[in-house]
mmCIF file of C-alpha atoms in Angstrom:
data_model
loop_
_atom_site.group_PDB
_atom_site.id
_atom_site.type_symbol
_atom_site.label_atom_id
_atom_site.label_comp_id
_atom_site.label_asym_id
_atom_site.label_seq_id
_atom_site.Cartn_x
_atom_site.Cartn_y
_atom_site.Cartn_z
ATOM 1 C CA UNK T 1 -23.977 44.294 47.512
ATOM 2 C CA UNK T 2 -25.802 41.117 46.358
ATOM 3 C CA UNK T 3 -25.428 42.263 42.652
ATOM 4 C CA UNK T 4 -21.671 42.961 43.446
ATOM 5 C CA UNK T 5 -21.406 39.164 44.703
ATOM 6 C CA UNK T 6 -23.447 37.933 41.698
ATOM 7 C CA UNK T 7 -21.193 39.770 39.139
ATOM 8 C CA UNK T 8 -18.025 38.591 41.188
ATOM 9 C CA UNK T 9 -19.215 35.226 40.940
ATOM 10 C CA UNK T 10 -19.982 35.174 37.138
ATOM 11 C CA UNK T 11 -16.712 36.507 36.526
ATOM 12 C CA UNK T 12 -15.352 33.701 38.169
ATOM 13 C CA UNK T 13 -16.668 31.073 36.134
ATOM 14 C CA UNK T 14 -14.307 30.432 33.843
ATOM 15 C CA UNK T 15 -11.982 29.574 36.553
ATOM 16 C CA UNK T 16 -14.392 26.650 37.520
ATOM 17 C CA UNK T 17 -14.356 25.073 34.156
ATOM 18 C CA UNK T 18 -10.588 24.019 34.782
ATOM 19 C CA UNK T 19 -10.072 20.294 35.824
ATOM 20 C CA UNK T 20 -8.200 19.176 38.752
ATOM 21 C CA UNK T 21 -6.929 16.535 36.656
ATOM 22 C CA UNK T 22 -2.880 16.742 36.014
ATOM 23 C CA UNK T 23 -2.071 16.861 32.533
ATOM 24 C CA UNK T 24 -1.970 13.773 30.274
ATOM 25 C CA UNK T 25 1.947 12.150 30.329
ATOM 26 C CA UNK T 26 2.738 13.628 26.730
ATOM 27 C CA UNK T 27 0.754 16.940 27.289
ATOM 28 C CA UNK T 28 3.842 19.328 27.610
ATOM 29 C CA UNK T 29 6.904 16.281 27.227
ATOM 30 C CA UNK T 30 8.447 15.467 24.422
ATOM 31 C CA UNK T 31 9.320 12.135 23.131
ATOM 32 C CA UNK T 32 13.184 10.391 23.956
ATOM 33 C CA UNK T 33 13.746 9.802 20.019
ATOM 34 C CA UNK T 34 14.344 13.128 17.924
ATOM 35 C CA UNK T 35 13.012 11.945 14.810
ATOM 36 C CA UNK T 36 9.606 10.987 16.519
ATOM 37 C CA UNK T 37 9.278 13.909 18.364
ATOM 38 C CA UNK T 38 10.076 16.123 14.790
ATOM 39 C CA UNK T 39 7.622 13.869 13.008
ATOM 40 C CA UNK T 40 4.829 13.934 15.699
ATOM 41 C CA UNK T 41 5.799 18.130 16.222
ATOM 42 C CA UNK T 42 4.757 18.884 12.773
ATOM 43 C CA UNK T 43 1.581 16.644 12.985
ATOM 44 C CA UNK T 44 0.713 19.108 15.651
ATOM 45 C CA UNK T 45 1.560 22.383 13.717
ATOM 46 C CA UNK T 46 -0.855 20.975 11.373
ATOM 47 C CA UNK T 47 -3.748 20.267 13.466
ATOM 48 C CA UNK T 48 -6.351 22.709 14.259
ATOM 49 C CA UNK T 49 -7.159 23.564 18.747
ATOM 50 C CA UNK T 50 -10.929 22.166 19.156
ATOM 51 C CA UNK T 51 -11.295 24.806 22.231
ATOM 52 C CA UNK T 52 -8.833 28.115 20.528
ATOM 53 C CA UNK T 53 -10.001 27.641 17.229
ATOM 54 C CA UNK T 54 -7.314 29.476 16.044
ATOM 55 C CA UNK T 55 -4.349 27.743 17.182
ATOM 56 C CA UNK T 56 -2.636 24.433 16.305
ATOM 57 C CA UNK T 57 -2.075 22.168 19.186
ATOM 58 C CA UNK T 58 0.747 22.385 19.205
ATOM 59 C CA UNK T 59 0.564 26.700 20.610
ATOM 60 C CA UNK T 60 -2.629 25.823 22.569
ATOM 61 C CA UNK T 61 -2.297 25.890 26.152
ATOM 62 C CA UNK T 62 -6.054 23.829 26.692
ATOM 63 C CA UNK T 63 -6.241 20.933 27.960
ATOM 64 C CA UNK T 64 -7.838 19.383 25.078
ATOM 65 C CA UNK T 65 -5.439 20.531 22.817
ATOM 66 C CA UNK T 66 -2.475 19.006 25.786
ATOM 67 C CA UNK T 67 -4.848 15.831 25.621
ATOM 68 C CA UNK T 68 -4.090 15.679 21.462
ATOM 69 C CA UNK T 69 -0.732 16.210 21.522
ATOM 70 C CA UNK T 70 -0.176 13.639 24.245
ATOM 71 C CA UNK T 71 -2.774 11.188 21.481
ATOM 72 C CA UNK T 72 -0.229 12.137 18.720
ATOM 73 C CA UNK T 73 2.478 11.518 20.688
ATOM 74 C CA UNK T 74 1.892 8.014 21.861
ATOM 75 C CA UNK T 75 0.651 6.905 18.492
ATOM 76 C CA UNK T 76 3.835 8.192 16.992
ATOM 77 C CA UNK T 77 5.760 6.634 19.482
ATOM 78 C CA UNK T 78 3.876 3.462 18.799
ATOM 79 C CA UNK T 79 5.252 3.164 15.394
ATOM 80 C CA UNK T 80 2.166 5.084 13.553
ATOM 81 C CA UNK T 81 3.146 7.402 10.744
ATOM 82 C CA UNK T 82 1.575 10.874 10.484
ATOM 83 C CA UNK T 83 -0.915 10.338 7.908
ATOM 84 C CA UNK T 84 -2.582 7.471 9.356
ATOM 85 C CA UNK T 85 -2.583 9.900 12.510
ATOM 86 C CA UNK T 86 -4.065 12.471 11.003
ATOM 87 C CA UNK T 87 -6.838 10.163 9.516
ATOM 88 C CA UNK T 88 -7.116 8.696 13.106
ATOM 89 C CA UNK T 89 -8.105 11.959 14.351
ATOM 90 C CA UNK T 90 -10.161 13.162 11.218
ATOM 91 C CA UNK T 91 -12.970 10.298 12.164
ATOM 92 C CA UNK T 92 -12.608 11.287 15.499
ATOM 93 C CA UNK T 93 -13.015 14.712 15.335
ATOM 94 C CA UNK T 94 -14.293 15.730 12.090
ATOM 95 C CA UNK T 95 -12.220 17.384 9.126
ATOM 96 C CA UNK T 96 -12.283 20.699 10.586
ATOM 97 C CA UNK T 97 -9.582 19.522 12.795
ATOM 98 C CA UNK T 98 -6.929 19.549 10.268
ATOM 99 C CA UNK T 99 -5.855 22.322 8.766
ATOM 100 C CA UNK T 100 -5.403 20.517 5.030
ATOM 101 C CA UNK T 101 -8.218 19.204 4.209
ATOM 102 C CA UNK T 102 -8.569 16.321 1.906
ATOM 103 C CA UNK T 103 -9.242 17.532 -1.337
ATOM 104 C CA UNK T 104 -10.853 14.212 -2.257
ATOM 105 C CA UNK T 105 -13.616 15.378 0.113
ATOM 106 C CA UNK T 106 -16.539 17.153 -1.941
ATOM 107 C CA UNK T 107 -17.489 19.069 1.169
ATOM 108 C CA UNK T 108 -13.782 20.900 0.959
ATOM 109 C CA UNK T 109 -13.963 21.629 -3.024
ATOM 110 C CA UNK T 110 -15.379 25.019 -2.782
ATOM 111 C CA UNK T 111 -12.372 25.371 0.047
ATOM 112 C CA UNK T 112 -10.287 24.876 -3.694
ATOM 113 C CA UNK T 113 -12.458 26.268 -6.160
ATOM 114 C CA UNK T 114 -13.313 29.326 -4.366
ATOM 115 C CA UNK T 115 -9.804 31.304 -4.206
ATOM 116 C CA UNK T 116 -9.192 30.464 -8.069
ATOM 117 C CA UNK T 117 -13.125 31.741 -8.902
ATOM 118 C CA UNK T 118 -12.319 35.029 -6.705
ATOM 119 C CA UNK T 119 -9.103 35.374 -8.894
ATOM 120 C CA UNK T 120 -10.906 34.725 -11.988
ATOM 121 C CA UNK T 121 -13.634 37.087 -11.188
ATOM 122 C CA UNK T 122 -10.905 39.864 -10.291
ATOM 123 C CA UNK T 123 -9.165 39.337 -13.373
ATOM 124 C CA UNK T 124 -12.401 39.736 -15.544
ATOM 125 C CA UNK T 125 -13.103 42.655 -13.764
ATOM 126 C CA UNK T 126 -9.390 44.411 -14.544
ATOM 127 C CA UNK T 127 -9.844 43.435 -17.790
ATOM 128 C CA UNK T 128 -13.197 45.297 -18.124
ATOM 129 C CA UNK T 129 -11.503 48.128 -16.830
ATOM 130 C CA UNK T 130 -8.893 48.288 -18.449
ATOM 131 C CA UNK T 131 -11.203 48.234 -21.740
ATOM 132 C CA UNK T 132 -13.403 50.805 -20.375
ATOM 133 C CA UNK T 133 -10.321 53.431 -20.430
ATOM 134 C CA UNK T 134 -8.477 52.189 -23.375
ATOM 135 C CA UNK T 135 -12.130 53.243 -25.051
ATOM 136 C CA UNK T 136 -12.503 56.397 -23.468
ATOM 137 C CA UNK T 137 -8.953 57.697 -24.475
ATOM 138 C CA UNK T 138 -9.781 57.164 -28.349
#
């Protein structure tokens, strides 16, 4: 029974790391002025959930990623433009919260150089290949 109670309990712990805390003003409301809340929505499409991982903010139902959208929100409302936005929250968080990543950052190169070396690499091989049975057939 205890180890029934023990399992019941750890099972349950996820449900303890919610907050009590109501969600931030611009969590899950959009802003009065259309253009804003277009130019703030596709901020959000672009940046990266620090809890999911694999969702933008803007598809995340965490409260972190609710806490960023209401940040991007305010700060577009506030007269900010996206990109200085974007670089607000790049400091803040590190560039693995945006999904583009500054290619002026040598950290992201092989992000760049990789896909075009893979291709490269691929082609070389075909090529090979394709040598290979255009010898064999004469």
């Amino acid at each position: 029974m205890r180890r029934f109670l023990l399992a019941l309990l750890l099972l349950a712990a996820p449900a303890w790391a919610d907050s009590e805390m109501p969600d931030a003003e611009y969590a899950n409301r959009q802003l009065e002025d259309p253009r804003a809340e277009a130019e703030a929505h596709a901020l959000m499409q672009e940046l990266r959930c620090l809890v999911c991982e694999g969702q933008s903010i803007a598809d995340s139902n965490a409260e972190m990623a609710g806490d960023m959208r209401h940040l991007v929100r305010t700060r577009i409302a506030a007269g900010e433009d996206k990109a200085e936005v974007r670089e607000w929250l790049v400091e803040r968080y590190g560039e693995w919260v945006t999904y583009r990543p500054r290619t002026s950052n040598p950290l992201s190169w092989p992000l760049w150089i990789a896909p075009l070396a893979l291709v490269a690499v691929g082609l070389w091989m075909v090529r090979g290949r394709f040598r290979m049975t255009r010898g064999e057939g004469e």
